[in-house]
């Protein structure tokens, strides 16, 4: 009898919070909301790419095009709503993807032993990023990752297919497959992902020219001011370092002495993070229903904090995965979810509210980035530690769902 009011509360909360985000987006010409910069990316950049894509080609010679070929259909999707402007249709479809995530989380939360906290978390957390999520296509990508994880227990093949489709739009959803249980579930999910990715790539290559142009642009990226390396360089400017901030490859990046070394260090740390994740998978002994969710959040967190770029919309990915974790009562990531809430709130200050301060490396801007990235670093370390412990100790392991067990023994320890 208590469930209907809970669902009603989620629906009302989602509608009210998204109405507020829409209001902020409509008024984003205000100085504190970015002076129009938030909406401008869709109105000008995405719309320009839309014009190129409608001609059957990816924008190969545009240094701002850094996305896998699956991004093309997403940027073309506003054509499905011809009565609206491109901007209006894009925002409407983003809201539809946002609502789809909420419905998926709510449906998962209604299962026995599950929780509605995931839906509540998603509803409450996204507005902390102000209007930014509505004017980027990261919500659509997050929908692929969320649905991929939530379908794993019923269909590993569907899990793999959704992960592959998400990875073709922005690469990171491929990481959600890291925590699939050892044995048949992993083989099925990864095989499905391979087949889906291959078929989709072949189709995109047949429809569009220059589908792999993004690789060249990604290779040229430097150190973005909001990354961990960028925060270190921002602090260095306060100590007299002679580097400068310039607009390059669609982001504000540092140029000057040692920037190349900082970028190389970031790539090396990403490799280390990947090695730690592989070590966890090899050494892990116990899986619960929450382990795939927890592993996905840990993996994306580690790759985020070691990246050369950490745009505010990256928090959308992390909030979505944290919401999936919270649908399970067995998750090890609850403290991490709280840290990500705090990081999202600070990211709203970083961009758009205080972005000018961040760009000019004032003490205010540097402080905001130190706090935001400090929260992300703490979340990444805590996430990995808790994931490692939960997969190495049987003491806290609840009964394992049938899809996790390794036949024919149906043992707790995954083989």
mmCIF file of C-alpha atoms in Angstrom:
data_model
loop_
_atom_site.group_PDB
_atom_site.id
_atom_site.type_symbol
_atom_site.label_atom_id
_atom_site.label_comp_id
_atom_site.label_asym_id
_atom_site.label_seq_id
_atom_site.Cartn_x
_atom_site.Cartn_y
_atom_site.Cartn_z
ATOM 1 C CA UNK A 1 0.000 0.000 0.000
ATOM 2 C CA UNK A 2 2.982 2.317 0.429
ATOM 3 C CA UNK A 3 4.318 1.890 -3.096
ATOM 4 C CA UNK A 4 1.874 4.090 -5.069
ATOM 5 C CA UNK A 5 2.676 7.234 -3.012
ATOM 6 C CA UNK A 6 6.383 6.480 -3.500
ATOM 7 C CA UNK A 7 6.001 6.250 -7.248
ATOM 8 C CA UNK A 8 3.826 9.346 -7.219
ATOM 9 C CA UNK A 9 6.470 11.195 -5.214
ATOM 10 C CA UNK A 10 9.143 10.169 -7.710
ATOM 11 C CA UNK A 11 6.984 11.307 -10.630
ATOM 12 C CA UNK A 12 6.185 14.640 -9.013
ATOM 13 C CA UNK A 13 9.809 15.161 -8.008
ATOM 14 C CA UNK A 14 11.038 14.370 -11.501
ATOM 15 C CA UNK A 15 8.522 16.709 -13.152
ATOM 16 C CA UNK A 16 9.243 19.573 -10.756
ATOM 17 C CA UNK A 17 13.030 19.252 -10.926
ATOM 18 C CA UNK A 18 13.085 18.956 -14.722
ATOM 19 C CA UNK A 19 10.804 21.990 -15.016
ATOM 20 C CA UNK A 20 13.380 23.895 -12.979
ATOM 21 C CA UNK A 21 16.199 22.655 -15.219
ATOM 22 C CA UNK A 22 14.224 23.745 -18.281
ATOM 23 C CA UNK A 23 13.686 27.176 -16.772
ATOM 24 C CA UNK A 24 17.408 27.504 -16.119
ATOM 25 C CA UNK A 25 18.171 26.431 -19.689
ATOM 26 C CA UNK A 26 15.737 28.976 -21.134
ATOM 27 C CA UNK A 27 17.394 31.688 -19.027
ATOM 28 C CA UNK A 28 20.973 30.528 -19.565
ATOM 29 C CA UNK A 29 21.845 33.917 -21.061
ATOM 30 C CA UNK A 30 22.151 35.165 -17.478
ATOM 31 C CA UNK A 31 25.813 35.684 -16.484
ATOM 32 C CA UNK A 32 25.605 33.217 -13.577
ATOM 33 C CA UNK A 33 24.242 30.551 -15.941
ATOM 34 C CA UNK A 34 26.997 30.867 -18.505
ATOM 35 C CA UNK A 35 25.858 33.796 -20.603
ATOM 36 C CA UNK A 36 24.274 31.510 -23.205
ATOM 37 C CA UNK A 37 27.183 29.071 -23.485
ATOM 38 C CA UNK A 38 25.225 26.039 -22.249
ATOM 39 C CA UNK A 39 22.564 26.152 -24.977
ATOM 40 C CA UNK A 40 24.987 27.417 -27.628
ATOM 41 C CA UNK A 41 26.639 24.012 -28.010
ATOM 42 C CA UNK A 42 23.392 22.491 -29.241
ATOM 43 C CA UNK A 43 22.186 25.528 -31.163
ATOM 44 C CA UNK A 44 25.413 26.029 -33.091
ATOM 45 C CA UNK A 45 27.821 23.105 -32.818
ATOM 46 C CA UNK A 46 25.413 20.162 -32.784
ATOM 47 C CA UNK A 47 23.237 21.851 -35.419
ATOM 48 C CA UNK A 48 26.278 22.394 -37.647
ATOM 49 C CA UNK A 49 27.193 18.720 -37.354
ATOM 50 C CA UNK A 50 23.568 17.835 -38.068
ATOM 51 C CA UNK A 51 23.849 19.644 -41.387
ATOM 52 C CA UNK A 52 26.957 17.645 -42.316
ATOM 53 C CA UNK A 53 25.479 14.339 -41.163
ATOM 54 C CA UNK A 54 22.360 14.820 -43.255
ATOM 55 C CA UNK A 55 24.687 14.805 -46.279
ATOM 56 C CA UNK A 56 25.849 11.291 -45.405
ATOM 57 C CA UNK A 57 29.257 12.171 -43.928
ATOM 58 C CA UNK A 58 30.861 12.677 -40.559
ATOM 59 C CA UNK A 59 32.543 16.082 -40.015
ATOM 60 C CA UNK A 60 35.990 14.633 -40.658
ATOM 61 C CA UNK A 61 37.827 17.946 -40.969
ATOM 62 C CA UNK A 62 36.278 19.545 -37.899
ATOM 63 C CA UNK A 63 38.734 19.407 -34.986
ATOM 64 C CA UNK A 64 35.782 19.554 -32.588
ATOM 65 C CA UNK A 65 34.410 16.211 -33.835
ATOM 66 C CA UNK A 66 35.826 13.673 -31.367
ATOM 67 C CA UNK A 67 33.019 11.162 -31.019
ATOM 68 C CA UNK A 68 32.553 7.563 -32.221
ATOM 69 C CA UNK A 69 30.273 7.021 -35.217
ATOM 70 C CA UNK A 70 27.295 6.078 -33.055
ATOM 71 C CA UNK A 71 27.022 9.742 -32.071
ATOM 72 C CA UNK A 72 25.798 10.484 -35.595
ATOM 73 C CA UNK A 73 22.317 8.943 -35.207
ATOM 74 C CA UNK A 74 21.904 10.636 -31.811
ATOM 75 C CA UNK A 75 22.656 14.047 -33.300
ATOM 76 C CA UNK A 76 20.318 13.306 -36.196
ATOM 77 C CA UNK A 77 17.493 12.173 -33.897
ATOM 78 C CA UNK A 78 15.867 15.639 -33.529
ATOM 79 C CA UNK A 79 14.645 15.140 -37.090
ATOM 80 C CA UNK A 80 12.096 12.755 -35.526
ATOM 81 C CA UNK A 81 10.270 15.853 -34.224
ATOM 82 C CA UNK A 82 9.980 18.017 -37.355
ATOM 83 C CA UNK A 83 7.495 20.473 -35.839
ATOM 84 C CA UNK A 84 10.132 21.675 -33.351
ATOM 85 C CA UNK A 85 13.360 23.541 -33.873
ATOM 86 C CA UNK A 86 16.545 21.478 -33.659
ATOM 87 C CA UNK A 87 17.263 22.804 -30.176
ATOM 88 C CA UNK A 88 13.734 22.174 -28.906
ATOM 89 C CA UNK A 89 13.672 18.667 -30.348
ATOM 90 C CA UNK A 90 17.093 17.846 -28.898
ATOM 91 C CA UNK A 91 16.039 18.933 -25.405
ATOM 92 C CA UNK A 92 12.728 17.057 -25.695
ATOM 93 C CA UNK A 93 14.522 13.835 -26.641
ATOM 94 C CA UNK A 94 17.025 14.333 -23.824
ATOM 95 C CA UNK A 95 14.149 14.627 -21.360
ATOM 96 C CA UNK A 96 12.621 11.470 -22.854
ATOM 97 C CA UNK A 97 15.903 9.604 -22.263
ATOM 98 C CA UNK A 98 16.027 11.023 -18.735
ATOM 99 C CA UNK A 99 12.505 9.747 -18.053
ATOM 100 C CA UNK A 100 13.395 6.367 -19.562
ATOM 101 C CA UNK A 101 16.257 6.057 -17.074
ATOM 102 C CA UNK A 102 13.894 6.853 -14.199
ATOM 103 C CA UNK A 103 11.361 4.273 -15.392
ATOM 104 C CA UNK A 104 14.075 1.615 -15.747
ATOM 105 C CA UNK A 105 15.396 2.349 -12.254
ATOM 106 C CA UNK A 106 11.899 2.333 -10.798
ATOM 107 C CA UNK A 107 11.002 -0.952 -12.474
ATOM 108 C CA UNK A 108 14.204 -2.516 -11.163
ATOM 109 C CA UNK A 109 13.517 -1.140 -7.696
ATOM 110 C CA UNK A 110 10.159 -2.894 -7.522
ATOM 111 C CA UNK A 111 11.680 -6.362 -7.763
ATOM 112 C CA UNK A 112 11.967 -8.449 -4.597
ATOM 113 C CA UNK A 113 15.020 -7.491 -2.569
ATOM 114 C CA UNK A 114 15.566 -4.312 -4.575
ATOM 115 C CA UNK A 115 15.167 -0.667 -3.632
ATOM 116 C CA UNK A 116 13.609 2.486 -5.053
ATOM 117 C CA UNK A 117 16.561 4.523 -3.804
ATOM 118 C CA UNK A 118 18.091 4.382 -7.260
ATOM 119 C CA UNK A 119 15.157 6.193 -8.834
ATOM 120 C CA UNK A 120 15.097 8.756 -6.037
ATOM 121 C CA UNK A 121 18.841 9.316 -6.380
ATOM 122 C CA UNK A 122 18.618 9.910 -10.129
ATOM 123 C CA UNK A 123 15.662 12.263 -9.716
ATOM 124 C CA UNK A 124 17.398 14.358 -7.075
ATOM 125 C CA UNK A 125 20.973 14.305 -8.361
ATOM 126 C CA UNK A 126 20.726 15.408 -11.988
ATOM 127 C CA UNK A 127 19.448 18.948 -11.195
ATOM 128 C CA UNK A 128 22.653 19.563 -9.212
ATOM 129 C CA UNK A 129 24.337 19.997 -12.615
ATOM 130 C CA UNK A 130 21.857 22.816 -13.389
ATOM 131 C CA UNK A 131 20.768 22.917 -17.081
ATOM 132 C CA UNK A 132 23.925 21.286 -18.490
ATOM 133 C CA UNK A 133 22.535 17.710 -18.833
ATOM 134 C CA UNK A 134 19.668 18.931 -21.021
ATOM 135 C CA UNK A 135 22.042 20.498 -23.542
ATOM 136 C CA UNK A 136 24.459 17.586 -23.943
ATOM 137 C CA UNK A 137 23.795 14.063 -25.157
ATOM 138 C CA UNK A 138 25.334 12.341 -22.130
ATOM 139 C CA UNK A 139 21.880 11.503 -20.750
ATOM 140 C CA UNK A 140 21.178 9.435 -23.878
ATOM 141 C CA UNK A 141 24.502 7.612 -23.491
ATOM 142 C CA UNK A 142 23.830 7.001 -19.806
ATOM 143 C CA UNK A 143 20.473 5.466 -20.728
ATOM 144 C CA UNK A 144 22.274 2.779 -22.756
ATOM 145 C CA UNK A 145 24.568 1.984 -19.802
ATOM 146 C CA UNK A 146 21.763 1.932 -17.230
ATOM 147 C CA UNK A 147 19.541 -0.327 -19.329
ATOM 148 C CA UNK A 148 22.495 -2.577 -20.116
ATOM 149 C CA UNK A 149 23.191 -3.192 -16.429
ATOM 150 C CA UNK A 150 19.548 -3.601 -15.452
ATOM 151 C CA UNK A 151 18.918 -6.210 -18.160
ATOM 152 C CA UNK A 152 21.902 -8.364 -17.184
ATOM 153 C CA UNK A 153 19.988 -10.559 -14.722
ATOM 154 C CA UNK A 154 17.356 -11.437 -17.315
ATOM 155 C CA UNK A 155 19.305 -11.410 -20.554
ATOM 156 C CA UNK A 156 23.105 -11.169 -20.722
ATOM 157 C CA UNK A 157 22.766 -10.888 -24.502
ATOM 158 C CA UNK A 158 20.609 -7.783 -24.188
ATOM 159 C CA UNK A 159 23.086 -6.411 -21.654
ATOM 160 C CA UNK A 160 25.922 -6.805 -24.145
ATOM 161 C CA UNK A 161 23.917 -5.320 -27.019
ATOM 162 C CA UNK A 162 22.979 -2.162 -25.098
ATOM 163 C CA UNK A 163 26.540 -1.748 -23.837
ATOM 164 C CA UNK A 164 27.857 -2.000 -27.391
ATOM 165 C CA UNK A 165 25.374 0.555 -28.708
ATOM 166 C CA UNK A 166 26.310 2.932 -25.909
ATOM 167 C CA UNK A 167 30.013 2.440 -26.593
ATOM 168 C CA UNK A 168 29.468 3.390 -30.233
ATOM 169 C CA UNK A 169 28.068 6.728 -29.060
ATOM 170 C CA UNK A 170 30.649 7.433 -26.343
ATOM 171 C CA UNK A 171 33.186 4.741 -25.590
ATOM 172 C CA UNK A 172 32.790 4.497 -21.806
ATOM 173 C CA UNK A 173 29.616 2.271 -21.707
ATOM 174 C CA UNK A 174 31.828 -0.641 -22.777
ATOM 175 C CA UNK A 175 33.166 -0.575 -19.200
ATOM 176 C CA UNK A 176 29.828 -1.745 -17.789
ATOM 177 C CA UNK A 177 30.661 -5.246 -19.012
ATOM 178 C CA UNK A 178 33.695 -5.459 -16.738
ATOM 179 C CA UNK A 179 31.693 -6.818 -13.825
ATOM 180 C CA UNK A 180 29.627 -9.445 -15.591
ATOM 181 C CA UNK A 181 29.843 -12.719 -13.624
ATOM 182 C CA UNK A 182 32.527 -15.163 -14.695
ATOM 183 C CA UNK A 183 31.229 -17.997 -16.808
ATOM 184 C CA UNK A 184 28.273 -18.184 -19.225
ATOM 185 C CA UNK A 185 26.949 -14.702 -18.412
ATOM 186 C CA UNK A 186 30.216 -13.059 -19.414
ATOM 187 C CA UNK A 187 30.607 -15.098 -22.567
ATOM 188 C CA UNK A 188 27.050 -14.356 -23.645
ATOM 189 C CA UNK A 189 27.227 -10.627 -22.877
ATOM 190 C CA UNK A 190 30.630 -10.078 -24.476
ATOM 191 C CA UNK A 191 29.764 -12.110 -27.572
ATOM 192 C CA UNK A 192 26.542 -10.165 -27.986
ATOM 193 C CA UNK A 193 28.436 -6.900 -27.578
ATOM 194 C CA UNK A 194 30.957 -7.923 -30.226
ATOM 195 C CA UNK A 195 28.310 -8.959 -32.731
ATOM 196 C CA UNK A 196 26.201 -5.850 -32.101
ATOM 197 C CA UNK A 197 29.157 -3.481 -32.376
ATOM 198 C CA UNK A 198 30.395 -5.121 -35.562
ATOM 199 C CA UNK A 199 26.989 -5.031 -37.217
ATOM 200 C CA UNK A 200 26.299 -1.445 -36.164
ATOM 201 C CA UNK A 201 29.725 -0.256 -37.302
ATOM 202 C CA UNK A 202 29.260 -1.942 -40.654
ATOM 203 C CA UNK A 203 25.887 -0.267 -41.070
ATOM 204 C CA UNK A 204 27.242 3.168 -40.119
ATOM 205 C CA UNK A 205 30.231 2.747 -42.419
ATOM 206 C CA UNK A 206 27.857 1.897 -45.261
ATOM 207 C CA UNK A 207 25.621 4.913 -44.618
ATOM 208 C CA UNK A 208 28.228 7.567 -43.719
ATOM 209 C CA UNK A 209 31.679 8.399 -45.022
ATOM 210 C CA UNK A 210 34.658 9.036 -42.697
ATOM 211 C CA UNK A 211 33.229 7.098 -39.713
ATOM 212 C CA UNK A 212 36.599 6.890 -37.925
ATOM 213 C CA UNK A 213 37.684 10.507 -38.329
ATOM 214 C CA UNK A 214 37.211 11.068 -34.597
ATOM 215 C CA UNK A 215 40.320 9.023 -33.754
ATOM 216 C CA UNK A 216 42.632 11.659 -35.214
ATOM 217 C CA UNK A 217 40.967 14.482 -33.262
ATOM 218 C CA UNK A 218 41.034 12.559 -29.973
ATOM 219 C CA UNK A 219 44.762 11.938 -30.355
ATOM 220 C CA UNK A 220 45.452 15.652 -30.519
ATOM 221 C CA UNK A 221 43.720 16.565 -27.271
ATOM 222 C CA UNK A 222 45.710 18.145 -24.479
ATOM 223 C CA UNK A 223 45.037 18.807 -20.785
ATOM 224 C CA UNK A 224 41.625 20.304 -20.117
ATOM 225 C CA UNK A 225 41.438 22.796 -17.253
ATOM 226 C CA UNK A 226 38.909 20.752 -15.263
ATOM 227 C CA UNK A 227 40.898 17.508 -15.293
ATOM 228 C CA UNK A 228 43.187 16.427 -12.477
ATOM 229 C CA UNK A 229 46.196 17.430 -14.569
ATOM 230 C CA UNK A 230 44.504 20.734 -15.290
ATOM 231 C CA UNK A 231 43.969 21.342 -11.586
ATOM 232 C CA UNK A 232 47.678 20.720 -10.948
ATOM 233 C CA UNK A 233 48.590 23.180 -13.711
ATOM 234 C CA UNK A 234 46.096 25.720 -12.352
ATOM 235 C CA UNK A 235 47.875 25.541 -9.002
ATOM 236 C CA UNK A 236 51.168 25.902 -10.852
ATOM 237 C CA UNK A 237 49.984 29.167 -12.416
ATOM 238 C CA UNK A 238 49.458 30.542 -8.933
ATOM 239 C CA UNK A 239 53.109 29.703 -8.235
ATOM 240 C CA UNK A 240 54.370 31.499 -11.347
ATOM 241 C CA UNK A 241 54.181 28.835 -14.063
ATOM 242 C CA UNK A 242 54.071 30.476 -17.508
ATOM 243 C CA UNK A 243 51.441 28.292 -19.165
ATOM 244 C CA UNK A 244 48.219 29.686 -20.612
ATOM 245 C CA UNK A 245 44.655 28.554 -21.223
ATOM 246 C CA UNK A 246 43.409 28.351 -24.810
ATOM 247 C CA UNK A 247 40.321 27.054 -26.571
ATOM 248 C CA UNK A 248 41.417 23.892 -28.389
ATOM 249 C CA UNK A 249 39.513 20.796 -29.562
ATOM 250 C CA UNK A 250 36.250 22.057 -28.126
ATOM 251 C CA UNK A 251 37.546 22.689 -24.608
ATOM 252 C CA UNK A 252 39.628 25.114 -22.601
ATOM 253 C CA UNK A 253 43.074 23.492 -22.411
ATOM 254 C CA UNK A 254 46.477 24.411 -21.060
ATOM 255 C CA UNK A 255 49.385 25.118 -23.375
ATOM 256 C CA UNK A 256 52.947 25.682 -22.262
ATOM 257 C CA UNK A 257 55.906 23.909 -20.645
ATOM 258 C CA UNK A 258 55.294 20.444 -19.168
ATOM 259 C CA UNK A 259 51.735 20.149 -20.533
ATOM 260 C CA UNK A 260 52.759 17.256 -22.770
ATOM 261 C CA UNK A 261 54.282 15.480 -19.785
ATOM 262 C CA UNK A 262 51.121 15.958 -17.739
ATOM 263 C CA UNK A 263 49.035 14.537 -20.604
ATOM 264 C CA UNK A 264 51.369 11.541 -20.887
ATOM 265 C CA UNK A 265 51.113 10.974 -17.135
ATOM 266 C CA UNK A 266 47.309 10.985 -17.389
ATOM 267 C CA UNK A 267 47.441 8.311 -20.087
ATOM 268 C CA UNK A 268 49.856 6.249 -17.983
ATOM 269 C CA UNK A 269 47.520 6.480 -14.985
ATOM 270 C CA UNK A 270 44.627 5.348 -17.175
ATOM 271 C CA UNK A 271 46.665 2.284 -18.094
ATOM 272 C CA UNK A 272 47.349 1.655 -14.393
ATOM 273 C CA UNK A 273 43.632 1.970 -13.637
ATOM 274 C CA UNK A 274 42.852 -0.560 -16.350
ATOM 275 C CA UNK A 275 45.448 -2.912 -14.865
ATOM 276 C CA UNK A 276 43.894 -2.599 -11.395
ATOM 277 C CA UNK A 277 40.462 -3.400 -12.796
ATOM 278 C CA UNK A 278 41.792 -6.480 -14.587
ATOM 279 C CA UNK A 279 43.540 -7.565 -11.394
ATOM 280 C CA UNK A 280 40.281 -7.197 -9.494
ATOM 281 C CA UNK A 281 38.445 -9.332 -12.014
ATOM 282 C CA UNK A 282 41.080 -12.061 -11.926
ATOM 283 C CA UNK A 283 41.261 -12.100 -8.132
ATOM 284 C CA UNK A 284 37.547 -11.650 -7.390
ATOM 285 C CA UNK A 285 35.993 -14.743 -5.837
ATOM 286 C CA UNK A 286 32.414 -13.790 -4.978
ATOM 287 C CA UNK A 287 29.660 -12.136 -6.971
ATOM 288 C CA UNK A 288 26.353 -10.739 -5.742
ATOM 289 C CA UNK A 289 23.557 -9.231 -7.796
ATOM 290 C CA UNK A 290 25.147 -5.826 -7.114
ATOM 291 C CA UNK A 291 28.703 -6.719 -8.180
ATOM 292 C CA UNK A 292 28.198 -5.890 -11.891
ATOM 293 C CA UNK A 293 26.692 -2.529 -10.905
ATOM 294 C CA UNK A 294 29.461 -1.730 -8.447
ATOM 295 C CA UNK A 295 32.199 -2.747 -10.876
ATOM 296 C CA UNK A 296 30.742 -0.517 -13.605
ATOM 297 C CA UNK A 297 30.731 2.513 -11.310
ATOM 298 C CA UNK A 298 34.273 1.812 -10.125
ATOM 299 C CA UNK A 299 35.576 1.370 -13.655
ATOM 300 C CA UNK A 300 34.043 4.573 -15.000
ATOM 301 C CA UNK A 301 35.206 6.492 -11.927
ATOM 302 C CA UNK A 302 38.796 5.340 -12.356
ATOM 303 C CA UNK A 303 38.811 6.159 -16.054
ATOM 304 C CA UNK A 304 37.232 9.553 -15.339
ATOM 305 C CA UNK A 305 39.714 10.703 -12.720
ATOM 306 C CA UNK A 306 42.696 9.660 -14.855
ATOM 307 C CA UNK A 307 41.354 11.298 -18.016
ATOM 308 C CA UNK A 308 42.867 14.356 -19.676
ATOM 309 C CA UNK A 309 39.339 15.775 -19.825
ATOM 310 C CA UNK A 310 36.684 15.912 -17.099
ATOM 311 C CA UNK A 311 33.797 17.973 -18.399
ATOM 312 C CA UNK A 312 30.877 18.671 -16.014
ATOM 313 C CA UNK A 313 28.573 16.417 -18.046
ATOM 314 C CA UNK A 314 30.797 13.442 -17.188
ATOM 315 C CA UNK A 315 29.083 13.542 -13.803
ATOM 316 C CA UNK A 316 25.880 12.458 -15.569
ATOM 317 C CA UNK A 317 27.528 9.092 -16.275
ATOM 318 C CA UNK A 318 28.605 8.641 -12.677
ATOM 319 C CA UNK A 319 25.263 9.670 -11.214
ATOM 320 C CA UNK A 320 23.445 7.229 -13.495
ATOM 321 C CA UNK A 321 25.696 4.331 -12.519
ATOM 322 C CA UNK A 322 25.469 5.228 -8.823
ATOM 323 C CA UNK A 323 21.675 5.175 -9.166
ATOM 324 C CA UNK A 324 21.865 1.659 -10.625
ATOM 325 C CA UNK A 325 23.988 0.557 -7.658
ATOM 326 C CA UNK A 326 21.405 1.912 -5.239
ATOM 327 C CA UNK A 327 18.655 -0.240 -6.756
ATOM 328 C CA UNK A 328 20.311 -3.190 -4.997
ATOM 329 C CA UNK A 329 20.318 -3.553 -1.229
ATOM 330 C CA UNK A 330 23.637 -5.410 -1.516
ATOM 331 C CA UNK A 331 25.657 -2.631 -3.140
ATOM 332 C CA UNK A 332 28.995 -1.678 -1.627
ATOM 333 C CA UNK A 333 28.890 1.800 -3.169
ATOM 334 C CA UNK A 334 26.500 3.806 -0.953
ATOM 335 C CA UNK A 335 29.221 6.072 0.514
ATOM 336 C CA UNK A 336 30.557 6.611 -3.007
ATOM 337 C CA UNK A 337 27.116 7.734 -4.178
ATOM 338 C CA UNK A 338 27.072 10.407 -1.464
ATOM 339 C CA UNK A 339 30.502 11.671 -2.505
ATOM 340 C CA UNK A 340 29.311 11.883 -6.104
ATOM 341 C CA UNK A 341 26.330 13.976 -5.011
ATOM 342 C CA UNK A 342 28.731 16.455 -3.436
ATOM 343 C CA UNK A 343 30.973 16.397 -6.526
ATOM 344 C CA UNK A 344 27.952 17.087 -8.757
ATOM 345 C CA UNK A 345 26.940 20.059 -6.624
ATOM 346 C CA UNK A 346 30.442 21.536 -6.896
ATOM 347 C CA UNK A 347 30.474 20.829 -10.636
ATOM 348 C CA UNK A 348 27.404 23.048 -10.935
ATOM 349 C CA UNK A 349 29.521 25.835 -9.470
ATOM 350 C CA UNK A 350 32.454 24.993 -11.723
ATOM 351 C CA UNK A 351 30.316 25.260 -14.851
ATOM 352 C CA UNK A 352 28.520 27.446 -15.578
ATOM 353 C CA UNK A 353 28.401 29.575 -12.420
ATOM 354 C CA UNK A 354 32.116 30.185 -11.780
ATOM 355 C CA UNK A 355 33.586 29.042 -15.070
ATOM 356 C CA UNK A 356 35.257 32.366 -15.780
ATOM 357 C CA UNK A 357 37.104 32.051 -12.468
ATOM 358 C CA UNK A 358 38.196 28.525 -13.388
ATOM 359 C CA UNK A 359 39.399 29.605 -16.846
ATOM 360 C CA UNK A 360 41.439 32.483 -15.435
ATOM 361 C CA UNK A 361 42.877 30.301 -12.651
ATOM 362 C CA UNK A 362 41.868 32.661 -9.882
ATOM 363 C CA UNK A 363 42.081 31.391 -6.328
ATOM 364 C CA UNK A 364 38.302 30.983 -6.344
ATOM 365 C CA UNK A 365 38.410 28.912 -9.524
ATOM 366 C CA UNK A 366 41.351 26.828 -8.341
ATOM 367 C CA UNK A 367 39.630 26.156 -5.016
ATOM 368 C CA UNK A 368 36.452 24.975 -6.747
ATOM 369 C CA UNK A 369 38.426 22.546 -8.899
ATOM 370 C CA UNK A 370 40.515 21.248 -5.994
ATOM 371 C CA UNK A 371 37.340 20.517 -4.035
ATOM 372 C CA UNK A 372 35.489 18.929 -6.990
ATOM 373 C CA UNK A 373 38.399 16.767 -8.068
ATOM 374 C CA UNK A 374 39.257 15.943 -4.473
ATOM 375 C CA UNK A 375 35.750 14.553 -4.044
ATOM 376 C CA UNK A 376 36.090 12.540 -7.258
ATOM 377 C CA UNK A 377 39.480 11.192 -6.171
ATOM 378 C CA UNK A 378 38.093 10.155 -2.787
ATOM 379 C CA UNK A 379 35.115 8.525 -4.501
ATOM 380 C CA UNK A 380 37.377 6.599 -6.910
ATOM 381 C CA UNK A 381 39.661 5.268 -4.185
ATOM 382 C CA UNK A 382 36.775 4.362 -1.881
ATOM 383 C CA UNK A 383 34.872 2.743 -4.742
ATOM 384 C CA UNK A 384 37.755 0.478 -5.715
ATOM 385 C CA UNK A 385 38.567 -0.474 -2.120
ATOM 386 C CA UNK A 386 34.954 -1.398 -1.345
ATOM 387 C CA UNK A 387 34.586 -3.298 -4.622
ATOM 388 C CA UNK A 388 37.773 -5.253 -3.914
ATOM 389 C CA UNK A 389 36.720 -6.158 -0.379
ATOM 390 C CA UNK A 390 33.180 -7.146 -1.359
ATOM 391 C CA UNK A 391 34.444 -9.536 -4.037
ATOM 392 C CA UNK A 392 37.105 -11.101 -1.788
ATOM 393 C CA UNK A 393 35.019 -11.763 1.316
ATOM 394 C CA UNK A 394 32.212 -14.301 1.561
ATOM 395 C CA UNK A 395 31.099 -12.978 4.937
ATOM 396 C CA UNK A 396 28.848 -10.301 3.467
ATOM 397 C CA UNK A 397 27.825 -12.214 0.380
ATOM 398 C CA UNK A 398 24.038 -12.841 0.241
ATOM 399 C CA UNK A 399 22.487 -15.714 -1.648
ATOM 400 C CA UNK A 400 23.513 -15.406 -5.273
ATOM 401 C CA UNK A 401 20.885 -15.075 -8.013
ATOM 402 C CA UNK A 402 20.711 -17.906 -10.510
ATOM 403 C CA UNK A 403 22.202 -15.885 -13.375
ATOM 404 C CA UNK A 404 25.409 -15.404 -11.372
ATOM 405 C CA UNK A 405 25.949 -19.024 -10.468
ATOM 406 C CA UNK A 406 28.279 -21.172 -12.489
ATOM 407 C CA UNK A 407 26.598 -24.402 -13.606
ATOM 408 C CA UNK A 408 26.442 -27.211 -12.916
ATOM 409 C CA UNK A 409 27.627 -26.901 -9.327
ATOM 410 C CA UNK A 410 25.745 -23.613 -8.670
ATOM 411 C CA UNK A 411 28.417 -22.669 -6.217
ATOM 412 C CA UNK A 412 28.899 -19.294 -4.529
ATOM 413 C CA UNK A 413 32.493 -19.007 -5.640
ATOM 414 C CA UNK A 414 32.583 -17.997 -9.304
ATOM 415 C CA UNK A 415 34.765 -20.214 -11.445
#
